[in-house]
PDB file of N, CA and C in Angstrom:
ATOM      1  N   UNK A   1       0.847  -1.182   0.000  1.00  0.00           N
ATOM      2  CA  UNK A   1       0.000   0.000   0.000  1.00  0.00           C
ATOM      3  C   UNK A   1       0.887   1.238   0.000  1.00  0.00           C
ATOM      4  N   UNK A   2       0.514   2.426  -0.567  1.00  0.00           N
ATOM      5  CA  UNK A   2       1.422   3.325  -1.099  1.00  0.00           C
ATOM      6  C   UNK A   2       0.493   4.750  -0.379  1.00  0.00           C
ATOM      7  N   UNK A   3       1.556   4.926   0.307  1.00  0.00           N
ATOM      8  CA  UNK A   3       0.617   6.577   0.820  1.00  0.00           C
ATOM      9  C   UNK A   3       1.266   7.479   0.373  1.00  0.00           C
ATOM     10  N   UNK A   4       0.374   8.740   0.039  1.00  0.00           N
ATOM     11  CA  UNK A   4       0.562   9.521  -1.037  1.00  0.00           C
ATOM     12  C   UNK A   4       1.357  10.680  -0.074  1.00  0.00           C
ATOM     13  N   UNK A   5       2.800  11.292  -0.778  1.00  0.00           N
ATOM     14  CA  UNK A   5       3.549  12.373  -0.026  1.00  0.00           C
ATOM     15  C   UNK A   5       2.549  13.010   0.747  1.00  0.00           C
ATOM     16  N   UNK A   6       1.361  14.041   0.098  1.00  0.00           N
ATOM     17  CA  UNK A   6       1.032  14.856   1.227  1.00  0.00           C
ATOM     18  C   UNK A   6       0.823  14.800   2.254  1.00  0.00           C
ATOM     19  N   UNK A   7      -0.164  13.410   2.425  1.00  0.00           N
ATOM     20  CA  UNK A   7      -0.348  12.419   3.292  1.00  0.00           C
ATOM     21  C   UNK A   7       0.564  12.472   4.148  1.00  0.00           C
ATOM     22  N   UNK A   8       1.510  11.812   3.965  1.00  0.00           N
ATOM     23  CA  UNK A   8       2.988  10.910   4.518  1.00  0.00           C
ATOM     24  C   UNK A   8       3.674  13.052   5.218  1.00  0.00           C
ATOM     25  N   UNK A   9       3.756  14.230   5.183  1.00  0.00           N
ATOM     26  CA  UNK A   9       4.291  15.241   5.361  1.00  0.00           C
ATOM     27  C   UNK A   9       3.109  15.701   6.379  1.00  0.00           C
ATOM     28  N   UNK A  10       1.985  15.559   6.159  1.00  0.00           N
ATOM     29  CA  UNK A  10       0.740  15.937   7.198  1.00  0.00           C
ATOM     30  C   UNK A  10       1.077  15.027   8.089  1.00  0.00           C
ATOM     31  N   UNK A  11       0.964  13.900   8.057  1.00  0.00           N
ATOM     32  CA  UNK A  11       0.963  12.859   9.389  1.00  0.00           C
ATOM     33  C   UNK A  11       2.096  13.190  10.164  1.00  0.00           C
ATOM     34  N   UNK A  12       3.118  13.571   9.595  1.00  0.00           N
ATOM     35  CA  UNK A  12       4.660  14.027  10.465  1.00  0.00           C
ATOM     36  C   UNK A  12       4.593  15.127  10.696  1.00  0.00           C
ATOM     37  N   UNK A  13       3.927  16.128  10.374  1.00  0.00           N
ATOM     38  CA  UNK A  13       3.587  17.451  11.079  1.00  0.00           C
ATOM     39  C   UNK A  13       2.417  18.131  11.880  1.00  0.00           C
ATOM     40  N   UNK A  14       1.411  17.166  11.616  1.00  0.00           N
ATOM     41  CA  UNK A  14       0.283  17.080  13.375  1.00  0.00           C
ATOM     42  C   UNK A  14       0.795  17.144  14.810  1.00  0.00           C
ATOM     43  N   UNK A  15       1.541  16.189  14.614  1.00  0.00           N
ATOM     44  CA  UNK A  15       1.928  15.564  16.042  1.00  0.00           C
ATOM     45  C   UNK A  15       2.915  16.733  16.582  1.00  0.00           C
ATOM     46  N   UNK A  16       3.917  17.330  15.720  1.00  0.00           N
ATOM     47  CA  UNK A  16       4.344  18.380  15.894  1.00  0.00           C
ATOM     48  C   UNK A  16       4.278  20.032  16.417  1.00  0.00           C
ATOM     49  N   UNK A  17       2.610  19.830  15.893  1.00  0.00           N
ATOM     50  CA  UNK A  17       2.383  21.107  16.054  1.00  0.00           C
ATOM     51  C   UNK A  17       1.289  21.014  17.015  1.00  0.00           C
ATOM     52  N   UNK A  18       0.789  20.049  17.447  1.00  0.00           N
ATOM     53  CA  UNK A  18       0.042  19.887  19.102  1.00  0.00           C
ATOM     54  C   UNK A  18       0.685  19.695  19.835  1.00  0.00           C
ATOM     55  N   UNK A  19       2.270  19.565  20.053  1.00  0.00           N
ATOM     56  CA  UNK A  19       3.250  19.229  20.979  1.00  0.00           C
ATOM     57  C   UNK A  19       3.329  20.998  21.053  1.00  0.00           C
ATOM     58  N   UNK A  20       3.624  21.376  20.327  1.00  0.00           N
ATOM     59  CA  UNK A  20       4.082  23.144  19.945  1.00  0.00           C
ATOM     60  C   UNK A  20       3.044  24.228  20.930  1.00  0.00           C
ATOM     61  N   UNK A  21       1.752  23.620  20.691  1.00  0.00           N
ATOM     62  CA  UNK A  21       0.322  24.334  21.215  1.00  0.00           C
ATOM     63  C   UNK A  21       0.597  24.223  22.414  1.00  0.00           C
ATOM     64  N   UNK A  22       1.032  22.747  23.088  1.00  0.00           N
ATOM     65  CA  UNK A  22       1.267  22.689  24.724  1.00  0.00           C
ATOM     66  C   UNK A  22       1.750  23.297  25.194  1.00  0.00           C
ATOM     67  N   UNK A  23       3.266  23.887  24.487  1.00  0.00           N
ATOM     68  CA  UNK A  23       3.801  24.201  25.378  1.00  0.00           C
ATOM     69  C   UNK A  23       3.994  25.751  25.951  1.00  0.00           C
ATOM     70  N   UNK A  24       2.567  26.289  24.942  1.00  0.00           N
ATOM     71  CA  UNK A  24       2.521  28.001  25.387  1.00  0.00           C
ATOM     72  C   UNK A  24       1.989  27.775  26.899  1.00  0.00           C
ATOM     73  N   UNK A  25       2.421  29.128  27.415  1.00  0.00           N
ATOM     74  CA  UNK A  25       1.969  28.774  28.741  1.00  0.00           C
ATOM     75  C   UNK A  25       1.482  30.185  28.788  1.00  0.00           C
ATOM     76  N   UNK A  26       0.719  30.606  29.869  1.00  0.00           N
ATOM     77  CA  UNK A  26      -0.056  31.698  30.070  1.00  0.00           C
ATOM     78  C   UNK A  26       1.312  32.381  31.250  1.00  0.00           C
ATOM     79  N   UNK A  27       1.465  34.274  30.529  1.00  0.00           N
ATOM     80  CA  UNK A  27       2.675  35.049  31.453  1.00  0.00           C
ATOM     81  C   UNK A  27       2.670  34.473  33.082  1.00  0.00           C
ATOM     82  N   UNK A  28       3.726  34.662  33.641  1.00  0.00           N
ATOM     83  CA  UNK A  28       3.791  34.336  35.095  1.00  0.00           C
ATOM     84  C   UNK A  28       3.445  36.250  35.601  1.00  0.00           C
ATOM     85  N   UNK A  29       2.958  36.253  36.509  1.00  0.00           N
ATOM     86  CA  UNK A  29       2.683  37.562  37.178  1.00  0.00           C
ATOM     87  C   UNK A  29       4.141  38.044  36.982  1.00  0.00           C
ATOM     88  N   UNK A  30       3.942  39.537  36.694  1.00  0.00           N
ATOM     89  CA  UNK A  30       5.197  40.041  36.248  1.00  0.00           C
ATOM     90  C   UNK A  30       5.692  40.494  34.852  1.00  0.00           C
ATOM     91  N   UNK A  31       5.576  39.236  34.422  1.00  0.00           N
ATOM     92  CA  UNK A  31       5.817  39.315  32.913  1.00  0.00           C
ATOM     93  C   UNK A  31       4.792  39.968  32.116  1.00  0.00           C
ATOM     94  N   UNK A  32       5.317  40.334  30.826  1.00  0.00           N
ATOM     95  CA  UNK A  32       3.944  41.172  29.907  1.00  0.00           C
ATOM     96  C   UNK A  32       3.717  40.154  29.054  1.00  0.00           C
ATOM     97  N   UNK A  33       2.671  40.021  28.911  1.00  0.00           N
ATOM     98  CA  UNK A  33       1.512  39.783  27.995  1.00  0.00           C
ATOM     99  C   UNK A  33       1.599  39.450  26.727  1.00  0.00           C
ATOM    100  N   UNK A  34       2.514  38.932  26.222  1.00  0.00           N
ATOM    101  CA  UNK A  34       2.474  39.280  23.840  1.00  0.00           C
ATOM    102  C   UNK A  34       1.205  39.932  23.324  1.00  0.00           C
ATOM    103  N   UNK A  35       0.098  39.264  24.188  1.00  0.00           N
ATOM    104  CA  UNK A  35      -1.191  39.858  23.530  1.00  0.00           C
ATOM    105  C   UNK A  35      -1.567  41.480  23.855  1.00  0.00           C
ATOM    106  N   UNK A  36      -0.590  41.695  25.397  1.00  0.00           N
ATOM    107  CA  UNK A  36      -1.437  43.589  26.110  1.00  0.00           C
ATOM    108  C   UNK A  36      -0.475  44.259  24.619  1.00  0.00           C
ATOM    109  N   UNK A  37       0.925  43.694  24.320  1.00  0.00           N
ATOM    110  CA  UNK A  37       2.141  44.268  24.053  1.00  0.00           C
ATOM    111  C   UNK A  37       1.271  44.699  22.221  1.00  0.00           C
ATOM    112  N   UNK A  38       1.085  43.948  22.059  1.00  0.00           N
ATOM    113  CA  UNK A  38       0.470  44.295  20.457  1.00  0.00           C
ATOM    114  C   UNK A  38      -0.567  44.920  20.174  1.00  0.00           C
ATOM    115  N   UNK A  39      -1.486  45.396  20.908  1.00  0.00           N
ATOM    116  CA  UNK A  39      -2.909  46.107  21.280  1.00  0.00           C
ATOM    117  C   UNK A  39      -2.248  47.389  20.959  1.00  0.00           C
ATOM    118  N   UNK A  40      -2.803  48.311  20.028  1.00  0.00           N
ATOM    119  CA  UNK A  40      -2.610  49.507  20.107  1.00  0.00           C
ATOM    120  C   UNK A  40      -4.149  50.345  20.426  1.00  0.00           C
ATOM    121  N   UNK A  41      -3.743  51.630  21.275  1.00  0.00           N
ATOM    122  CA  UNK A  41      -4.550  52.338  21.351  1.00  0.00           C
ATOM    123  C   UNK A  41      -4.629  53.405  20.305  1.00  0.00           C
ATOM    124  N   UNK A  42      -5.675  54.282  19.999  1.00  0.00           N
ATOM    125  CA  UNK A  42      -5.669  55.057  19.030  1.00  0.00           C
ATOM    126  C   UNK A  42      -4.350  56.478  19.135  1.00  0.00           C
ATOM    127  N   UNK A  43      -4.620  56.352  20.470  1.00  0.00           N
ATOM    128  CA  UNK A  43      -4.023  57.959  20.962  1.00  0.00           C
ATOM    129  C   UNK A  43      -2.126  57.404  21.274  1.00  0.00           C
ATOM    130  N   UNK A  44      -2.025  56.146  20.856  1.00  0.00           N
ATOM    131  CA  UNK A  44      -0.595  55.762  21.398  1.00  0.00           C
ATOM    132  C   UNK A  44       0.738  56.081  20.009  1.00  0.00           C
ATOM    133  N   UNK A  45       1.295  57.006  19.878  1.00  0.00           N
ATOM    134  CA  UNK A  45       2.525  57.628  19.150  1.00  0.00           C
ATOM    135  C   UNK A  45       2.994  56.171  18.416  1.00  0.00           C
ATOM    136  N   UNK A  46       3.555  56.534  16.794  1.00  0.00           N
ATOM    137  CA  UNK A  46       3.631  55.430  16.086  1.00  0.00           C
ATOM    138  C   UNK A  46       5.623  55.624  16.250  1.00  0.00           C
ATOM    139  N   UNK A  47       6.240  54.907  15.697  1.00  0.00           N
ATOM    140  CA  UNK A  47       7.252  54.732  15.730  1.00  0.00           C
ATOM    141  C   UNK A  47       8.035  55.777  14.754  1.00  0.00           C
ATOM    142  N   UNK A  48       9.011  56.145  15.438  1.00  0.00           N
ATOM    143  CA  UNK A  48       9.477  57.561  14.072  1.00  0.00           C
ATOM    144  C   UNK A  48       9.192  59.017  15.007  1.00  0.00           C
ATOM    145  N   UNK A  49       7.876  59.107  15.346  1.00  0.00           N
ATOM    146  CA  UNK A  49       7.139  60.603  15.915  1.00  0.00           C
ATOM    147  C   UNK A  49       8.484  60.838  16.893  1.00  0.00           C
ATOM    148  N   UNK A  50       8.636  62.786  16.720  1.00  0.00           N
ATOM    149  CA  UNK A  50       9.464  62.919  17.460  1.00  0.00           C
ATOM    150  C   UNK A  50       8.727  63.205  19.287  1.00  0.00           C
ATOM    151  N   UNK A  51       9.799  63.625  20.302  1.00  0.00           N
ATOM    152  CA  UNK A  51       9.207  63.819  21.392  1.00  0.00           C
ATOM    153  C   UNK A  51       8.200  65.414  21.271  1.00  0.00           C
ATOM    154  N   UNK A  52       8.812  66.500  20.998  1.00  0.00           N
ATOM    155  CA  UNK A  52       7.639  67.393  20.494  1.00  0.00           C
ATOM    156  C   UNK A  52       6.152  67.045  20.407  1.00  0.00           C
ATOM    157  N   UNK A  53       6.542  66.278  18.808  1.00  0.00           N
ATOM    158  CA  UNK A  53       5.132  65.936  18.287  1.00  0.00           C
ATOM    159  C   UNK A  53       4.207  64.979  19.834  1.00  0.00           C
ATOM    160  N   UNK A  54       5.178  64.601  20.259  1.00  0.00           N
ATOM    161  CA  UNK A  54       3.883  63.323  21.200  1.00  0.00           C
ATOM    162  C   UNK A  54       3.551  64.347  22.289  1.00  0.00           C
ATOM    163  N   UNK A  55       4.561  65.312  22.778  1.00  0.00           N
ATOM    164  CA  UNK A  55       4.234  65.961  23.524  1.00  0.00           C
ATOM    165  C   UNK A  55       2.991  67.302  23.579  1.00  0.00           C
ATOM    166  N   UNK A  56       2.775  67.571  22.385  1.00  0.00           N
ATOM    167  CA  UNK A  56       2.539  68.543  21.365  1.00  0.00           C
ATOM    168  C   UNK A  56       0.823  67.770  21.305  1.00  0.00           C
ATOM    169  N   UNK A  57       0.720  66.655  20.738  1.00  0.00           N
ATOM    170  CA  UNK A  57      -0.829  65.448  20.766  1.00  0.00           C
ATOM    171  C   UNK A  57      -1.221  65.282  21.766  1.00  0.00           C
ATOM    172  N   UNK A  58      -0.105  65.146  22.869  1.00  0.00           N
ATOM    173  CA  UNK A  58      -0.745  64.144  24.409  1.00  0.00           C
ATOM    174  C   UNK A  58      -0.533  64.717  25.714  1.00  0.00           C
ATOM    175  N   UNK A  59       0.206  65.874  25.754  1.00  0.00           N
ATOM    176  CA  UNK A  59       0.442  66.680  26.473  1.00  0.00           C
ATOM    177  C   UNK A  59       1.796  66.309  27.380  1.00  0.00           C
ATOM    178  N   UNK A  60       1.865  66.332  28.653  1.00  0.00           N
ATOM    179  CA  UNK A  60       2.750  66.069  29.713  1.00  0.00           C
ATOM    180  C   UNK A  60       2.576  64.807  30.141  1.00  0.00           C
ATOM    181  N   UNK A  61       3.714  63.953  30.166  1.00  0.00           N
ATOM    182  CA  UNK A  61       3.678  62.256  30.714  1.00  0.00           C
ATOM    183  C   UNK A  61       3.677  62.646  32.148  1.00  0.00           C
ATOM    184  N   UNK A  62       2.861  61.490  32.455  1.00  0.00           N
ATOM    185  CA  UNK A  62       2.437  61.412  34.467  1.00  0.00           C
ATOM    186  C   UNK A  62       3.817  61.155  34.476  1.00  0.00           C
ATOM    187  N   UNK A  63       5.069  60.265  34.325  1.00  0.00           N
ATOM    188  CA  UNK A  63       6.312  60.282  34.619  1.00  0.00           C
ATOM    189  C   UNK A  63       7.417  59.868  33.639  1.00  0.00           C
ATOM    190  N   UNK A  64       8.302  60.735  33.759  1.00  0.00           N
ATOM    191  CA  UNK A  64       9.359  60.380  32.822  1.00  0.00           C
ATOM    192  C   UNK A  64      10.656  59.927  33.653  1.00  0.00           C
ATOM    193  N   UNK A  65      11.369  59.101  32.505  1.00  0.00           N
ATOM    194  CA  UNK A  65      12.286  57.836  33.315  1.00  0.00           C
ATOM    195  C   UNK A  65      13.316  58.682  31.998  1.00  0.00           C
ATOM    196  N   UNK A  66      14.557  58.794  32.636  1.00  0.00           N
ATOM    197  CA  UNK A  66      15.844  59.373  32.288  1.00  0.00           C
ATOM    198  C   UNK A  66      16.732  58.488  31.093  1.00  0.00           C
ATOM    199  N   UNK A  67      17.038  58.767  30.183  1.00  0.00           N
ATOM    200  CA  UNK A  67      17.771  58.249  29.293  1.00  0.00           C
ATOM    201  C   UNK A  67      19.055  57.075  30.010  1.00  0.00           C
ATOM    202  N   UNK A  68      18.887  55.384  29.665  1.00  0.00           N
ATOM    203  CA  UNK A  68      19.442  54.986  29.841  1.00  0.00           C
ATOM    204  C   UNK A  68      20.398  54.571  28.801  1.00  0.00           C
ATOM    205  N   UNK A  69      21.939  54.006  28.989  1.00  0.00           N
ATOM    206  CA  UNK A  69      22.196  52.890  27.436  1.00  0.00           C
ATOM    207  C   UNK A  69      22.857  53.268  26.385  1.00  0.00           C
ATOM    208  N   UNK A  70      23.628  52.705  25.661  1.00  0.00           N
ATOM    209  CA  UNK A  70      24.097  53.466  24.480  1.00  0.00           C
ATOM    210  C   UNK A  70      23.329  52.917  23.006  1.00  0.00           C
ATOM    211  N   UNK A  71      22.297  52.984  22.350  1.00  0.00           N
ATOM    212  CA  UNK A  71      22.382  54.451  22.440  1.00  0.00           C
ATOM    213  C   UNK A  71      21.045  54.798  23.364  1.00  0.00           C
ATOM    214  N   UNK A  72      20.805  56.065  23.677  1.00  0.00           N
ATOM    215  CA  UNK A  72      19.827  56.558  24.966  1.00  0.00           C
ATOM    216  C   UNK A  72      18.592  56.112  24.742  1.00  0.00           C
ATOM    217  N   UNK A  73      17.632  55.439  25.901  1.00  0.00           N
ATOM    218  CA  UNK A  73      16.439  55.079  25.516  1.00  0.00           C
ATOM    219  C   UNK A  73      15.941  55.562  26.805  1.00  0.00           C
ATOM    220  N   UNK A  74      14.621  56.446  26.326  1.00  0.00           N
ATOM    221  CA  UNK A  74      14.360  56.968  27.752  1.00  0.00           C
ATOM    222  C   UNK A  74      12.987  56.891  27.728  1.00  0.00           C
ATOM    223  N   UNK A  75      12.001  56.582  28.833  1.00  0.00           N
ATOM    224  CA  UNK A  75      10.254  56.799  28.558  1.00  0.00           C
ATOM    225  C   UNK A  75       9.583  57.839  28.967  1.00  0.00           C
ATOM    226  N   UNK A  76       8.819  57.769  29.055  1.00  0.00           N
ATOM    227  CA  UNK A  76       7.316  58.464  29.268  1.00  0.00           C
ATOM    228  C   UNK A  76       6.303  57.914  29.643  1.00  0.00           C
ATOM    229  N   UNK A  77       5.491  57.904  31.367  1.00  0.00           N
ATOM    230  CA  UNK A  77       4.450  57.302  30.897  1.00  0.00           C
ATOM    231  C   UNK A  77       3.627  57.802  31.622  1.00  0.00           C
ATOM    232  N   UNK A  78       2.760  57.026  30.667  1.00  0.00           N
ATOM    233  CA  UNK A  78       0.845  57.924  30.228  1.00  0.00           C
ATOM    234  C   UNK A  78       0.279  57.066  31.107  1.00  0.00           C
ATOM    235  N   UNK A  79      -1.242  57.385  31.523  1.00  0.00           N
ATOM    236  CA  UNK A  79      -2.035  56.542  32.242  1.00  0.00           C
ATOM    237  C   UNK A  79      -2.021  55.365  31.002  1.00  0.00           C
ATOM    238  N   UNK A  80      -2.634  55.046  30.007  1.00  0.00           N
ATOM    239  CA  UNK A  80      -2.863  53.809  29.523  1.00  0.00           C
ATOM    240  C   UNK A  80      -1.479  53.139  28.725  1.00  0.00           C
ATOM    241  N   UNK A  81      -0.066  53.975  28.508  1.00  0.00           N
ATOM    242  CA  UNK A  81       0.546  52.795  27.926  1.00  0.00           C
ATOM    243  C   UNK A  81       1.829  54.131  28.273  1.00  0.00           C
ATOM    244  N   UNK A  82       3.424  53.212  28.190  1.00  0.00           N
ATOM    245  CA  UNK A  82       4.542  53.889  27.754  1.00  0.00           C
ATOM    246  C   UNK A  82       4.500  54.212  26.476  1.00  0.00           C
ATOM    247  N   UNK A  83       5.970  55.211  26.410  1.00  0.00           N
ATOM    248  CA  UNK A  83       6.574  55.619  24.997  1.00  0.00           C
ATOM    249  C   UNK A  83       7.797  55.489  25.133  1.00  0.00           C
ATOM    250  N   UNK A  84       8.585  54.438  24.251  1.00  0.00           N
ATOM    251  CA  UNK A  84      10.126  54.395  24.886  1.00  0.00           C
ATOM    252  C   UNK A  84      10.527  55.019  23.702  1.00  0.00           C
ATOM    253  N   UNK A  85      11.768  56.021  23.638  1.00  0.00           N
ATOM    254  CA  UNK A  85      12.502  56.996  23.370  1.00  0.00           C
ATOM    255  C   UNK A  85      13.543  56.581  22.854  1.00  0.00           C
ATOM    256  N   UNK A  86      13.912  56.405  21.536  1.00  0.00           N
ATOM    257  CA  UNK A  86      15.462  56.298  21.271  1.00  0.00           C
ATOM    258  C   UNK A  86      16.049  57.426  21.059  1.00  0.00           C
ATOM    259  N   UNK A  87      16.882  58.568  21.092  1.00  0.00           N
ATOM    260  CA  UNK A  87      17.128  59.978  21.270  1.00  0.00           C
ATOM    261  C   UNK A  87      15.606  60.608  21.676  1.00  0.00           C
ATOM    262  N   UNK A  88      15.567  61.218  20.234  1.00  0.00           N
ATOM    263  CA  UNK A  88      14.227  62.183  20.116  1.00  0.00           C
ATOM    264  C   UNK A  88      13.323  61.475  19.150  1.00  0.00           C
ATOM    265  N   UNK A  89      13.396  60.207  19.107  1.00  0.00           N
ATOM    266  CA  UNK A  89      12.336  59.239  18.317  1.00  0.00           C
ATOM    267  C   UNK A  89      11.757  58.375  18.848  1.00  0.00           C
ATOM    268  N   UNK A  90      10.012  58.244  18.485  1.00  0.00           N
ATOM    269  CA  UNK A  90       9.671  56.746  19.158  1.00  0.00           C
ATOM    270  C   UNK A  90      10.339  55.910  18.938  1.00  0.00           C
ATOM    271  N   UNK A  91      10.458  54.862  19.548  1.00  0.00           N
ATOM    272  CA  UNK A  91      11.028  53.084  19.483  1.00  0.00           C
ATOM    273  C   UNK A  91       9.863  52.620  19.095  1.00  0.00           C
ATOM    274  N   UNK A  92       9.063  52.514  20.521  1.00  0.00           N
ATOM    275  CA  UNK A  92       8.042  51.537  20.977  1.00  0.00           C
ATOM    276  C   UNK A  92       6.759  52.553  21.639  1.00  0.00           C
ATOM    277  N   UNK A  93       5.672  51.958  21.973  1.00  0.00           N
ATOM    278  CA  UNK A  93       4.341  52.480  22.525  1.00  0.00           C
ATOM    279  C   UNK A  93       4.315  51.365  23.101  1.00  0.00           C
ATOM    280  N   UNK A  94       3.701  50.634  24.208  1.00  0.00           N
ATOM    281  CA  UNK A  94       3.718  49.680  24.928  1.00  0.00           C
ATOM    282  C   UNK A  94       2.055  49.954  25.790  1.00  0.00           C
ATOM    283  N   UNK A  95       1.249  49.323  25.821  1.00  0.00           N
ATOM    284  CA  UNK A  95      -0.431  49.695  26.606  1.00  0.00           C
ATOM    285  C   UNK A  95      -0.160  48.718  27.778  1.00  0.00           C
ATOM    286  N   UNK A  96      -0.239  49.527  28.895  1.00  0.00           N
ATOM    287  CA  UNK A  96       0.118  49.228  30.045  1.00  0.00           C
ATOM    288  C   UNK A  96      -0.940  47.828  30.220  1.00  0.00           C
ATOM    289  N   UNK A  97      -1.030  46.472  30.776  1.00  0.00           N
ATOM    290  CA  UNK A  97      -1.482  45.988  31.072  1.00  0.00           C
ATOM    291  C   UNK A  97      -2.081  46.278  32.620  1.00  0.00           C
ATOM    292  N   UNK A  98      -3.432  45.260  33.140  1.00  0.00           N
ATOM    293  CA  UNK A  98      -3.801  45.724  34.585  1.00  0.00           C
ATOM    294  C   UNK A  98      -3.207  45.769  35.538  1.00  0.00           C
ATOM    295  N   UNK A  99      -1.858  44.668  35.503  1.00  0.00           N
ATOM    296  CA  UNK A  99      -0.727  44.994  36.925  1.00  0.00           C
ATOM    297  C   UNK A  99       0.593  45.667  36.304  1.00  0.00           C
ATOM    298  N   UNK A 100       0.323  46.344  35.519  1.00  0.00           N
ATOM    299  CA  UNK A 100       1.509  47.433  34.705  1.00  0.00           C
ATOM    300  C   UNK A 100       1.352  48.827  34.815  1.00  0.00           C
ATOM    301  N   UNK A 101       0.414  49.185  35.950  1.00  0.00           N
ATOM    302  CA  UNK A 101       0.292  50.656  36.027  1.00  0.00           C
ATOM    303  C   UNK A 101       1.349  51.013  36.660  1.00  0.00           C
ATOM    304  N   UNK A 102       2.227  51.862  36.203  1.00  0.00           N
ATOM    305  CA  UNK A 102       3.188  52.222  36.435  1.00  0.00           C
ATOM    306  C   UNK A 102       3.113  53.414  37.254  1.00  0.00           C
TER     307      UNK A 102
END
């Protein structure tokens, strides 16, 4: 009896990829989220915008954290998410998750 390649490449890659599914595990307290981390809000600065401009849209960050690193990465943060800073450019926007209020 002769099983046909696709066959024979599916059967060896099922088993594979329900072994794969197991082994996500849900964040440990502490850790962020992949899912809070990719959520954008409307009002959250895209990557590129300088500090002006975000400052200029969103006004004054509840707290700013000091340039660390070479090269400098420094934040800002808003009630619903950070803005991390590479000089005078976004990096990142980050939406604070519920034990991430900073």
């Amino acid at each position: 009896m002769r099983i046909s390649s696709p066959l024979l490449v599916l059967s060896l890659l099922l088993p594979g990829l329900a072994a794969a599914q197991e082994t996500i595990e849900d964040p440990k307290p502490g850790q962020l989220n992949p899912a809070e981390i990719v959520q954008q809000l409307p009002e959250m600065p895209k990557r590129g915008v300088t500090k002006d401009t975000v400052r200029s849209r969103l006004g004054e960050p509840r707290r700013t954290v000091p340039p660390v690193g070479d090269p400098p990465i420094s934040r800002w943060v808003y009630d619903r998410f950070t803005v991390y800073f590479e000089h005078d450019r976004v990096l990142h926007s980050v939406k604070h998750g519920d034990r991430d209020r900073q």
